[in-house]
Amino acid sequence: MPSSVRSRARERNSVLSRPEFMSLNHQPLCSGGGPTESRGSSRRLGQIKHQTSQQSEEPTDRGSRDRRESTKMPEEDCMQLNPSFKGIAMNSLLAIDICLSKRMGVCAYTSSSWGGCRSMVALLALTGHGITWIIGTIVCLTRSNTLAGQEVLVNLLLALILDVMTVAGVQRLVKRRGPWEMTPSFLDCVAMDVYSFPAAHASRAAMVSKFLLSHLVLAVPLRILLVLWAFLVGMSRVLLGKHHLTDMVCGFALGMLHFSLMETVWLSSNTCQTLISISTLSWSPFF
């Protein structure tokens, strides 16, 4: 049996080695065509593999980019997540200011703890109103007969106008509301004292008191009363719930700045007389 099997295998190999059966020993490269088609198919397979590798790499690249962008946070988010010491201090001071100002607004409404004193506190605040001081200065100017008195009153009137315009401009820029939601009164709207920062009454009281202390000869008790009046006028607006404590302090500082500015641009007596003549329509450029 083994010899017969070997002989059969030799016969098969001899038959397959013939020229007419040579094509049976080689497997076709592809079912559809020749070597060119096989090359094209291999190229297509290579392109498909390259595209799939690129598509598989794109999500990883996108993921890495997203991770990098997430690590690079904008400055505002960094400031919110990691606030500086200055920001923490400012926010804490503002919170304390609002809390104390609301507690000190004991005359904000008639139902408040000191609601019975509201009318008296409002009357005290009226003594520091811009319209009150402007009208009073004009009345005193019309009744003054001395050149020195008219010089002081004209400069005071200009200082009051400067104070009203400057405070109104700063309030329009800042637009800070008071500790209590209140609609401004008619006089406040006329004087453009609509917002909270800075406190117009405190600024005016500080400027007027410093002005009178510098240009009028007053006894010591009157000087003390004048300073006390300026402080109480500023506090009255806080008690009425119109301003914060920081508004009052900044108002005092702004009033002192107005006084320093008016001292720098002080108008002489001749200039004041010219302005009075123009206002009364009795001025002539030839005489």
PDB file of N, CA, C and O in Angstrom, residues 29-100:
ATOM      1  N   LEU A  29      -4.630  36.165  -8.901  1.00  0.00           N
ATOM      2  CA  LEU A  29      -4.416  37.306  -7.999  1.00  0.00           C
ATOM      3  C   LEU A  29      -5.734  37.907  -7.553  1.00  0.00           C
ATOM      4  O   LEU A  29      -5.893  38.324  -6.420  1.00  0.00           O
ATOM      5  N   CYS A  30      -6.670  37.992  -8.434  1.00  0.00           N
ATOM      6  CA  CYS A  30      -7.994  38.505  -8.076  1.00  0.00           C
ATOM      7  C   CYS A  30      -9.007  37.881  -8.998  1.00  0.00           C
ATOM      8  O   CYS A  30      -8.664  37.391 -10.077  1.00  0.00           O
ATOM      9  N   SER A  31     -10.198  37.907  -8.646  1.00  0.00           N
ATOM     10  CA  SER A  31     -11.236  37.259  -9.419  1.00  0.00           C
ATOM     11  C   SER A  31     -11.671  38.072 -10.610  1.00  0.00           C
ATOM     12  O   SER A  31     -12.264  37.545 -11.538  1.00  0.00           O
ATOM     13  N   GLY A  32     -11.365  39.353 -10.608  1.00  0.00           N
ATOM     14  CA  GLY A  32     -11.930  40.216 -11.636  1.00  0.00           C
ATOM     15  C   GLY A  32     -10.992  40.595 -12.726  1.00  0.00           C
ATOM     16  O   GLY A  32     -11.420  41.183 -13.703  1.00  0.00           O
ATOM     17  N   GLY A  33      -9.690  40.398 -12.678  1.00  0.00           N
ATOM     18  CA  GLY A  33      -8.845  40.890 -13.751  1.00  0.00           C
ATOM     19  C   GLY A  33      -7.410  40.591 -13.495  1.00  0.00           C
ATOM     20  O   GLY A  33      -7.044  39.786 -12.654  1.00  0.00           O
ATOM     21  N   GLY A  34      -6.530  41.377 -14.182  1.00  0.00           N
ATOM     22  CA  GLY A  34      -5.117  41.167 -14.166  1.00  0.00           C
ATOM     23  C   GLY A  34      -4.413  41.903 -13.080  1.00  0.00           C
ATOM     24  O   GLY A  34      -5.004  42.355 -12.093  1.00  0.00           O
ATOM     25  N   PRO A  35      -3.061  42.041 -13.286  1.00  0.00           N
ATOM     26  CA  PRO A  35      -2.252  42.673 -12.253  1.00  0.00           C
ATOM     27  C   PRO A  35      -2.558  44.145 -12.049  1.00  0.00           C
ATOM     28  O   PRO A  35      -2.418  44.668 -10.966  1.00  0.00           O
ATOM     29  N   THR A  36      -3.017  44.853 -13.083  1.00  0.00           N
ATOM     30  CA  THR A  36      -3.344  46.282 -12.910  1.00  0.00           C
ATOM     31  C   THR A  36      -4.512  46.467 -11.959  1.00  0.00           C
ATOM     32  O   THR A  36      -4.528  47.359 -11.110  1.00  0.00           O
ATOM     33  N   GLU A  37      -5.505  45.555 -12.134  1.00  0.00           N
ATOM     34  CA  GLU A  37      -6.656  45.664 -11.235  1.00  0.00           C
ATOM     35  C   GLU A  37      -6.264  45.324  -9.814  1.00  0.00           C
ATOM     36  O   GLU A  37      -6.758  45.895  -8.851  1.00  0.00           O
ATOM     37  N   SER A  38      -5.352  44.378  -9.685  1.00  0.00           N
ATOM     38  CA  SER A  38      -4.913  44.037  -8.335  1.00  0.00           C
ATOM     39  C   SER A  38      -4.168  45.188  -7.695  1.00  0.00           C
ATOM     40  O   SER A  38      -4.313  45.459  -6.496  1.00  0.00           O
ATOM     41  N   ARG A  39      -3.364  45.880  -8.517  1.00  0.00           N
ATOM     42  CA  ARG A  39      -2.673  47.055  -7.965  1.00  0.00           C
ATOM     43  C   ARG A  39      -3.675  48.145  -7.552  1.00  0.00           C
ATOM     44  O   ARG A  39      -3.531  48.779  -6.516  1.00  0.00           O
ATOM     45  N   GLY A  40      -4.683  48.402  -8.398  1.00  0.00           N
ATOM     46  CA  GLY A  40      -5.690  49.420  -8.049  1.00  0.00           C
ATOM     47  C   GLY A  40      -6.442  49.072  -6.785  1.00  0.00           C
ATOM     48  O   GLY A  40      -6.721  49.925  -5.933  1.00  0.00           O
ATOM     49  N   SER A  41      -6.785  47.778  -6.666  1.00  0.00           N
ATOM     50  CA  SER A  41      -7.500  47.369  -5.452  1.00  0.00           C
ATOM     51  C   SER A  41      -6.624  47.519  -4.221  1.00  0.00           C
ATOM     52  O   SER A  41      -7.086  47.918  -3.140  1.00  0.00           O
ATOM     53  N   SER A  42      -5.316  47.212  -4.400  1.00  0.00           N
ATOM     54  CA  SER A  42      -4.425  47.381  -3.248  1.00  0.00           C
ATOM     55  C   SER A  42      -4.286  48.849  -2.867  1.00  0.00           C
ATOM     56  O   SER A  42      -4.234  49.202  -1.685  1.00  0.00           O
ATOM     57  N   ARG A  43      -4.244  49.728  -3.891  1.00  0.00           N
ATOM     58  CA  ARG A  43      -4.202  51.164  -3.574  1.00  0.00           C
ATOM     59  C   ARG A  43      -5.466  51.618  -2.854  1.00  0.00           C
ATOM     60  O   ARG A  43      -5.428  52.416  -1.929  1.00  0.00           O
ATOM     61  N   ARG A  44      -6.594  51.134  -3.351  1.00  0.00           N
ATOM     62  CA  ARG A  44      -7.856  51.510  -2.684  1.00  0.00           C
ATOM     63  C   ARG A  44      -7.881  51.022  -1.248  1.00  0.00           C
ATOM     64  O   ARG A  44      -8.326  51.737  -0.348  1.00  0.00           O
ATOM     65  N   LEU A  45      -7.429  49.842  -1.042  1.00  0.00           N
ATOM     66  CA  LEU A  45      -7.393  49.345   0.330  1.00  0.00           C
ATOM     67  C   LEU A  45      -6.468  50.174   1.200  1.00  0.00           C
ATOM     68  O   LEU A  45      -6.764  50.458   2.362  1.00  0.00           O
ATOM     69  N   GLY A  46      -5.311  50.594   0.597  1.00  0.00           N
ATOM     70  CA  GLY A  46      -4.408  51.456   1.368  1.00  0.00           C
ATOM     71  C   GLY A  46      -5.036  52.792   1.692  1.00  0.00           C
ATOM     72  O   GLY A  46      -4.892  53.317   2.809  1.00  0.00           O
ATOM     73  N   GLN A  47      -5.788  53.407   0.713  1.00  0.00           N
ATOM     74  CA  GLN A  47      -6.457  54.676   0.978  1.00  0.00           C
ATOM     75  C   GLN A  47      -7.524  54.527   2.042  1.00  0.00           C
ATOM     76  O   GLN A  47      -7.701  55.393   2.909  1.00  0.00           O
ATOM     77  N   ILE A  48      -8.276  53.463   1.971  1.00  0.00           N
ATOM     78  CA  ILE A  48      -9.332  53.253   2.976  1.00  0.00           C
ATOM     79  C   ILE A  48      -8.736  53.112   4.369  1.00  0.00           C
ATOM     80  O   ILE A  48      -9.227  53.672   5.352  1.00  0.00           O
ATOM     81  N   LYS A  49      -7.602  52.335   4.442  1.00  0.00           N
ATOM     82  CA  LYS A  49      -6.952  52.193   5.742  1.00  0.00           C
ATOM     83  C   LYS A  49      -6.428  53.527   6.253  1.00  0.00           C
ATOM     84  O   LYS A  49      -6.520  53.856   7.438  1.00  0.00           O
ATOM     85  N   HIS A  50      -5.890  54.369   5.308  1.00  0.00           N
ATOM     86  CA  HIS A  50      -5.367  55.678   5.717  1.00  0.00           C
ATOM     87  C   HIS A  50      -6.493  56.590   6.219  1.00  0.00           C
ATOM     88  O   HIS A  50      -6.344  57.304   7.211  1.00  0.00           O
ATOM     89  N   GLN A  51      -7.655  56.561   5.491  1.00  0.00           N
ATOM     90  CA  GLN A  51      -8.784  57.381   5.918  1.00  0.00           C
ATOM     91  C   GLN A  51      -9.318  56.942   7.267  1.00  0.00           C
ATOM     92  O   GLN A  51      -9.650  57.758   8.125  1.00  0.00           O
ATOM     93  N   THR A  52      -9.427  55.654   7.443  1.00  0.00           N
ATOM     94  CA  THR A  52      -9.923  55.164   8.738  1.00  0.00           C
ATOM     95  C   THR A  52      -8.972  55.513   9.864  1.00  0.00           C
ATOM     96  O   THR A  52      -9.383  55.833  10.980  1.00  0.00           O
ATOM     97  N   SER A  53      -7.641  55.473   9.551  1.00  0.00           N
ATOM     98  CA  SER A  53      -6.676  55.850  10.591  1.00  0.00           C
ATOM     99  C   SER A  53      -6.773  57.333  10.915  1.00  0.00           C
ATOM    100  O   SER A  53      -6.681  57.735  12.075  1.00  0.00           O
ATOM    101  N   GLN A  54      -7.008  58.170   9.853  1.00  0.00           N
ATOM    102  CA  GLN A  54      -7.181  59.609  10.113  1.00  0.00           C
ATOM    103  C   GLN A  54      -8.442  59.877  10.919  1.00  0.00           C
ATOM    104  O   GLN A  54      -8.470  60.705  11.815  1.00  0.00           O
ATOM    105  N   GLN A  55      -9.546  59.189  10.556  1.00  0.00           N
ATOM    106  CA  GLN A  55     -10.786  59.388  11.306  1.00  0.00           C
ATOM    107  C   GLN A  55     -10.649  58.945  12.742  1.00  0.00           C
ATOM    108  O   GLN A  55     -11.233  59.528  13.643  1.00  0.00           O
ATOM    109  N   SER A  56      -9.882  57.893  12.952  1.00  0.00           N
ATOM    110  CA  SER A  56      -9.687  57.439  14.333  1.00  0.00           C
ATOM    111  C   SER A  56      -8.795  58.385  15.107  1.00  0.00           C
ATOM    112  O   SER A  56      -8.909  58.515  16.327  1.00  0.00           O
ATOM    113  N   GLU A  57      -7.874  59.060  14.367  1.00  0.00           N
ATOM    114  CA  GLU A  57      -6.991  60.003  15.040  1.00  0.00           C
ATOM    115  C   GLU A  57      -7.670  61.340  15.303  1.00  0.00           C
ATOM    116  O   GLU A  57      -7.323  62.054  16.238  1.00  0.00           O
ATOM    117  N   GLU A  58      -8.684  61.730  14.452  1.00  0.00           N
ATOM    118  CA  GLU A  58      -9.348  63.034  14.624  1.00  0.00           C
ATOM    119  C   GLU A  58     -10.043  63.159  15.971  1.00  0.00           C
ATOM    120  O   GLU A  58      -9.927  64.178  16.642  1.00  0.00           O
ATOM    121  N   PRO A  59     -10.808  62.191  16.430  1.00  0.00           N
ATOM    122  CA  PRO A  59     -11.429  62.342  17.761  1.00  0.00           C
ATOM    123  C   PRO A  59     -10.422  62.517  18.861  1.00  0.00           C
ATOM    124  O   PRO A  59     -10.622  63.307  19.787  1.00  0.00           O
ATOM    125  N   THR A  60      -9.300  61.802  18.739  1.00  0.00           N
ATOM    126  CA  THR A  60      -8.288  61.972  19.782  1.00  0.00           C
ATOM    127  C   THR A  60      -7.696  63.373  19.736  1.00  0.00           C
ATOM    128  O   THR A  60      -7.438  63.977  20.776  1.00  0.00           O
ATOM    129  N   ASP A  61      -7.459  63.884  18.472  1.00  0.00           N
ATOM    130  CA  ASP A  61      -6.944  65.252  18.366  1.00  0.00           C
ATOM    131  C   ASP A  61      -7.944  66.259  18.909  1.00  0.00           C
ATOM    132  O   ASP A  61      -7.585  67.212  19.599  1.00  0.00           O
ATOM    133  N   ARG A  62      -9.232  66.079  18.572  1.00  0.00           N
ATOM    134  CA  ARG A  62     -10.248  66.992  19.091  1.00  0.00           C
ATOM    135  C   ARG A  62     -10.324  66.924  20.608  1.00  0.00           C
ATOM    136  O   ARG A  62     -10.481  67.945  21.282  1.00  0.00           O
ATOM    137  N   GLY A  63     -10.241  65.706  21.129  1.00  0.00           N
ATOM    138  CA  GLY A  63     -10.278  65.568  22.580  1.00  0.00           C
ATOM    139  C   GLY A  63      -9.112  66.261  23.239  1.00  0.00           C
ATOM    140  O   GLY A  63      -9.255  66.918  24.272  1.00  0.00           O
ATOM    141  N   SER A  64      -7.932  66.130  22.630  1.00  0.00           N
ATOM    142  CA  SER A  64      -6.758  66.806  23.207  1.00  0.00           C
ATOM    143  C   SER A  64      -6.893  68.309  23.115  1.00  0.00           C
ATOM    144  O   SER A  64      -6.525  69.046  24.037  1.00  0.00           O
ATOM    145  N   ARG A  65      -7.452  68.792  21.970  1.00  0.00           N
ATOM    146  CA  ARG A  65      -7.661  70.251  21.845  1.00  0.00           C
ATOM    147  C   ARG A  65      -8.653  70.760  22.872  1.00  0.00           C
ATOM    148  O   ARG A  65      -8.457  71.814  23.467  1.00  0.00           O
ATOM    149  N   ASP A  66      -9.777  70.035  23.049  1.00  0.00           N
ATOM    150  CA  ASP A  66     -10.758  70.451  24.055  1.00  0.00           C
ATOM    151  C   ASP A  66     -10.151  70.476  25.443  1.00  0.00           C
ATOM    152  O   ASP A  66     -10.445  71.377  26.249  1.00  0.00           O
ATOM    153  N   ARG A  67      -9.304  69.477  25.726  1.00  0.00           N
ATOM    154  CA  ARG A  67      -8.667  69.464  27.042  1.00  0.00           C
ATOM    155  C   ARG A  67      -7.739  70.650  27.220  1.00  0.00           C
ATOM    156  O   ARG A  67      -7.685  71.278  28.266  1.00  0.00           O
ATOM    157  N   ARG A  68      -6.997  70.984  26.132  1.00  0.00           N
ATOM    158  CA  ARG A  68      -6.105  72.141  26.227  1.00  0.00           C
ATOM    159  C   ARG A  68      -6.880  73.437  26.393  1.00  0.00           C
ATOM    160  O   ARG A  68      -6.505  74.317  27.162  1.00  0.00           O
ATOM    161  N   GLU A  69      -8.008  73.590  25.628  1.00  0.00           N
ATOM    162  CA  GLU A  69      -8.815  74.801  25.763  1.00  0.00           C
ATOM    163  C   GLU A  69      -9.452  74.897  27.129  1.00  0.00           C
ATOM    164  O   GLU A  69      -9.637  75.971  27.671  1.00  0.00           O
ATOM    165  N   SER A  70      -9.853  73.716  27.671  1.00  0.00           N
ATOM    166  CA  SER A  70     -10.462  73.749  29.004  1.00  0.00           C
ATOM    167  C   SER A  70      -9.450  74.133  30.076  1.00  0.00           C
ATOM    168  O   SER A  70      -9.786  74.764  31.066  1.00  0.00           O
ATOM    169  N   THR A  71      -8.205  73.734  29.844  1.00  0.00           N
ATOM    170  CA  THR A  71      -7.179  74.123  30.816  1.00  0.00           C
ATOM    171  C   THR A  71      -6.866  75.609  30.743  1.00  0.00           C
ATOM    172  O   THR A  71      -6.529  76.225  31.737  1.00  0.00           O
ATOM    173  N   LYS A  72      -6.995  76.200  29.522  1.00  0.00           N
ATOM    174  CA  LYS A  72      -6.766  77.636  29.360  1.00  0.00           C
ATOM    175  C   LYS A  72      -8.075  78.374  29.600  1.00  0.00           C
ATOM    176  O   LYS A  72      -8.880  78.563  28.709  1.00  0.00           O
ATOM    177  N   MET A  73      -8.347  78.781  30.795  1.00  0.00           N
ATOM    178  CA  MET A  73      -9.581  79.471  31.147  1.00  0.00           C
ATOM    179  C   MET A  73      -9.408  80.969  30.952  1.00  0.00           C
ATOM    180  O   MET A  73      -8.311  81.500  31.095  1.00  0.00           O
ATOM    181  N   PRO A  74     -10.487  81.687  30.595  1.00  0.00           N
ATOM    182  CA  PRO A  74     -10.368  83.136  30.463  1.00  0.00           C
ATOM    183  C   PRO A  74     -10.085  83.805  31.789  1.00  0.00           C
ATOM    184  O   PRO A  74     -10.282  83.226  32.866  1.00  0.00           O
ATOM    185  N   GLU A  75      -9.607  85.060  31.691  1.00  0.00           N
ATOM    186  CA  GLU A  75      -9.198  85.764  32.908  1.00  0.00           C
ATOM    187  C   GLU A  75     -10.379  86.020  33.832  1.00  0.00           C
ATOM    188  O   GLU A  75     -10.252  85.973  35.052  1.00  0.00           O
ATOM    189  N   GLU A  76     -11.566  86.298  33.259  1.00  0.00           N
ATOM    190  CA  GLU A  76     -12.725  86.582  34.108  1.00  0.00           C
ATOM    191  C   GLU A  76     -13.102  85.362  34.930  1.00  0.00           C
ATOM    192  O   GLU A  76     -13.415  85.472  36.116  1.00  0.00           O
ATOM    193  N   ASP A  77     -13.095  84.171  34.286  1.00  0.00           N
ATOM    194  CA  ASP A  77     -13.404  82.968  35.045  1.00  0.00           C
ATOM    195  C   ASP A  77     -12.370  82.704  36.114  1.00  0.00           C
ATOM    196  O   ASP A  77     -12.687  82.265  37.220  1.00  0.00           O
ATOM    197  N   CYS A  78     -11.103  82.976  35.785  1.00  0.00           N
ATOM    198  CA  CYS A  78     -10.058  82.795  36.792  1.00  0.00           C
ATOM    199  C   CYS A  78     -10.259  83.748  37.958  1.00  0.00           C
ATOM    200  O   CYS A  78     -10.053  83.391  39.117  1.00  0.00           O
ATOM    201  N   MET A  79     -10.686  84.990  37.644  1.00  0.00           N
ATOM    202  CA  MET A  79     -10.917  85.952  38.718  1.00  0.00           C
ATOM    203  C   MET A  79     -12.098  85.524  39.583  1.00  0.00           C
ATOM    204  O   MET A  79     -12.119  85.736  40.785  1.00  0.00           O
ATOM    205  N   GLN A  80     -13.132  84.893  38.939  1.00  0.00           N
ATOM    206  CA  GLN A  80     -14.279  84.472  39.725  1.00  0.00           C
ATOM    207  C   GLN A  80     -13.938  83.269  40.588  1.00  0.00           C
ATOM    208  O   GLN A  80     -14.384  83.168  41.722  1.00  0.00           O
ATOM    209  N   LEU A  81     -13.170  82.323  40.015  1.00  0.00           N
ATOM    210  CA  LEU A  81     -12.842  81.133  40.790  1.00  0.00           C
ATOM    211  C   LEU A  81     -11.757  81.408  41.818  1.00  0.00           C
ATOM    212  O   LEU A  81     -11.792  80.864  42.913  1.00  0.00           O
ATOM    213  N   ASN A  82     -10.790  82.254  41.449  1.00  0.00           N
ATOM    214  CA  ASN A  82      -9.696  82.587  42.351  1.00  0.00           C
ATOM    215  C   ASN A  82      -9.624  84.104  42.527  1.00  0.00           C
ATOM    216  O   ASN A  82      -8.782  84.772  41.913  1.00  0.00           O
ATOM    217  N   PRO A  83     -10.550  84.695  43.274  1.00  0.00           N
ATOM    218  CA  PRO A  83     -10.534  86.150  43.427  1.00  0.00           C
ATOM    219  C   PRO A  83      -9.312  86.606  44.205  1.00  0.00           C
ATOM    220  O   PRO A  83      -8.803  85.916  45.080  1.00  0.00           O
ATOM    221  N   SER A  84      -8.853  87.801  43.850  1.00  0.00           N
ATOM    222  CA  SER A  84      -7.688  88.348  44.520  1.00  0.00           C
ATOM    223  C   SER A  84      -8.076  88.880  45.895  1.00  0.00           C
ATOM    224  O   SER A  84      -9.252  89.006  46.239  1.00  0.00           O
ATOM    225  N   PHE A  85      -7.060  89.212  46.657  1.00  0.00           N
ATOM    226  CA  PHE A  85      -7.307  89.765  47.989  1.00  0.00           C
ATOM    227  C   PHE A  85      -8.003  91.113  47.889  1.00  0.00           C
ATOM    228  O   PHE A  85      -8.869  91.439  48.715  1.00  0.00           O
ATOM    229  N   LYS A  86      -7.648  91.886  46.863  1.00  0.00           N
ATOM    230  CA  LYS A  86      -8.289  93.192  46.678  1.00  0.00           C
ATOM    231  C   LYS A  86      -9.767  93.037  46.381  1.00  0.00           C
ATOM    232  O   LYS A  86     -10.603  93.771  46.918  1.00  0.00           O
ATOM    233  N   GLY A  87     -10.122  92.063  45.523  1.00  0.00           N
ATOM    234  CA  GLY A  87     -11.531  91.851  45.208  1.00  0.00           C
ATOM    235  C   GLY A  87     -12.323  91.380  46.413  1.00  0.00           C
ATOM    236  O   GLY A  87     -13.457  91.822  46.633  1.00  0.00           O
ATOM    237  N   ILE A  88     -11.738  90.490  47.191  1.00  0.00           N
ATOM    238  CA  ILE A  88     -12.423  90.014  48.396  1.00  0.00           C
ATOM    239  C   ILE A  88     -12.632  91.153  49.387  1.00  0.00           C
ATOM    240  O   ILE A  88     -13.706  91.295  49.993  1.00  0.00           O
ATOM    241  N   ALA A  89     -11.614  92.003  49.545  1.00  0.00           N
ATOM    242  CA  ALA A  89     -11.726  93.127  50.481  1.00  0.00           C
ATOM    243  C   ALA A  89     -12.790  94.116  50.023  1.00  0.00           C
ATOM    244  O   ALA A  89     -13.593  94.605  50.833  1.00  0.00           O
ATOM    245  N   MET A  90     -12.828  94.416  48.719  1.00  0.00           N
ATOM    246  CA  MET A  90     -13.822  95.357  48.207  1.00  0.00           C
ATOM    247  C   MET A  90     -15.237  94.822  48.366  1.00  0.00           C
ATOM    248  O   MET A  90     -16.154  95.549  48.781  1.00  0.00           O
ATOM    249  N   ASN A  91     -15.443  93.555  48.029  1.00  0.00           N
ATOM    250  CA  ASN A  91     -16.771  92.964  48.178  1.00  0.00           C
ATOM    251  C   ASN A  91     -17.205  92.917  49.641  1.00  0.00           C
ATOM    252  O   ASN A  91     -18.381  93.147  49.960  1.00  0.00           O
ATOM    253  N   SER A  92     -16.266  92.646  50.541  1.00  0.00           N
ATOM    254  CA  SER A  92     -16.598  92.612  51.967  1.00  0.00           C
ATOM    255  C   SER A  92     -16.970  94.000  52.467  1.00  0.00           C
ATOM    256  O   SER A  92     -17.944  94.162  53.218  1.00  0.00           O
ATOM    257  N   LEU A  93     -16.212  95.023  52.045  1.00  0.00           N
ATOM    258  CA  LEU A  93     -16.532  96.390  52.464  1.00  0.00           C
ATOM    259  C   LEU A  93     -17.879  96.842  51.921  1.00  0.00           C
ATOM    260  O   LEU A  93     -18.648  97.512  52.625  1.00  0.00           O
ATOM    261  N   LEU A  94     -18.182  96.488  50.678  1.00  0.00           N
ATOM    262  CA  LEU A  94     -19.472  96.861  50.112  1.00  0.00           C
ATOM    263  C   LEU A  94     -20.617  96.168  50.844  1.00  0.00           C
ATOM    264  O   LEU A  94     -21.667  96.779  51.085  1.00  0.00           O
ATOM    265  N   ALA A  95     -20.415  94.904  51.202  1.00  0.00           N
ATOM    266  CA  ALA A  95     -21.458  94.189  51.943  1.00  0.00           C
ATOM    267  C   ALA A  95     -21.676  94.808  53.318  1.00  0.00           C
ATOM    268  O   ALA A  95     -22.824  94.973  53.768  1.00  0.00           O
ATOM    269  N   ILE A  96     -20.587  95.168  53.996  1.00  0.00           N
ATOM    270  CA  ILE A  96     -20.716  95.825  55.306  1.00  0.00           C
ATOM    271  C   ILE A  96     -21.387  97.181  55.166  1.00  0.00           C
ATOM    272  O   ILE A  96     -22.226  97.578  55.986  1.00  0.00           O
ATOM    273  N   ASP A  97     -21.040  97.911  54.102  1.00  0.00           N
ATOM    274  CA  ASP A  97     -21.632  99.232  53.872  1.00  0.00           C
ATOM    275  C   ASP A  97     -23.137  99.132  53.658  1.00  0.00           C
ATOM    276  O   ASP A  97     -23.913  99.904  54.237  1.00  0.00           O
ATOM    277  N   ILE A  98     -23.554  98.171  52.841  1.00  0.00           N
ATOM    278  CA  ILE A  98     -24.991  98.017  52.587  1.00  0.00           C
ATOM    279  C   ILE A  98     -25.730  97.599  53.849  1.00  0.00           C
ATOM    280  O   ILE A  98     -26.822  98.114  54.155  1.00  0.00           O
ATOM    281  N   CYS A  99     -25.141  96.679  54.607  1.00  0.00           N
ATOM    282  CA  CYS A  99     -25.790  96.199  55.835  1.00  0.00           C
ATOM    283  C   CYS A  99     -25.939  97.327  56.856  1.00  0.00           C
ATOM    284  O   CYS A  99     -27.017  97.528  57.426  1.00  0.00           O
ATOM    285  N   LEU A 100     -24.866  98.077  57.091  1.00  0.00           N
ATOM    286  CA  LEU A 100     -24.940  99.167  58.061  1.00  0.00           C
ATOM    287  C   LEU A 100     -25.869 100.281  57.596  1.00  0.00           C
ATOM    288  O   LEU A 100     -26.596 100.883  58.406  1.00  0.00           O
TER     289      LEU A 100
END
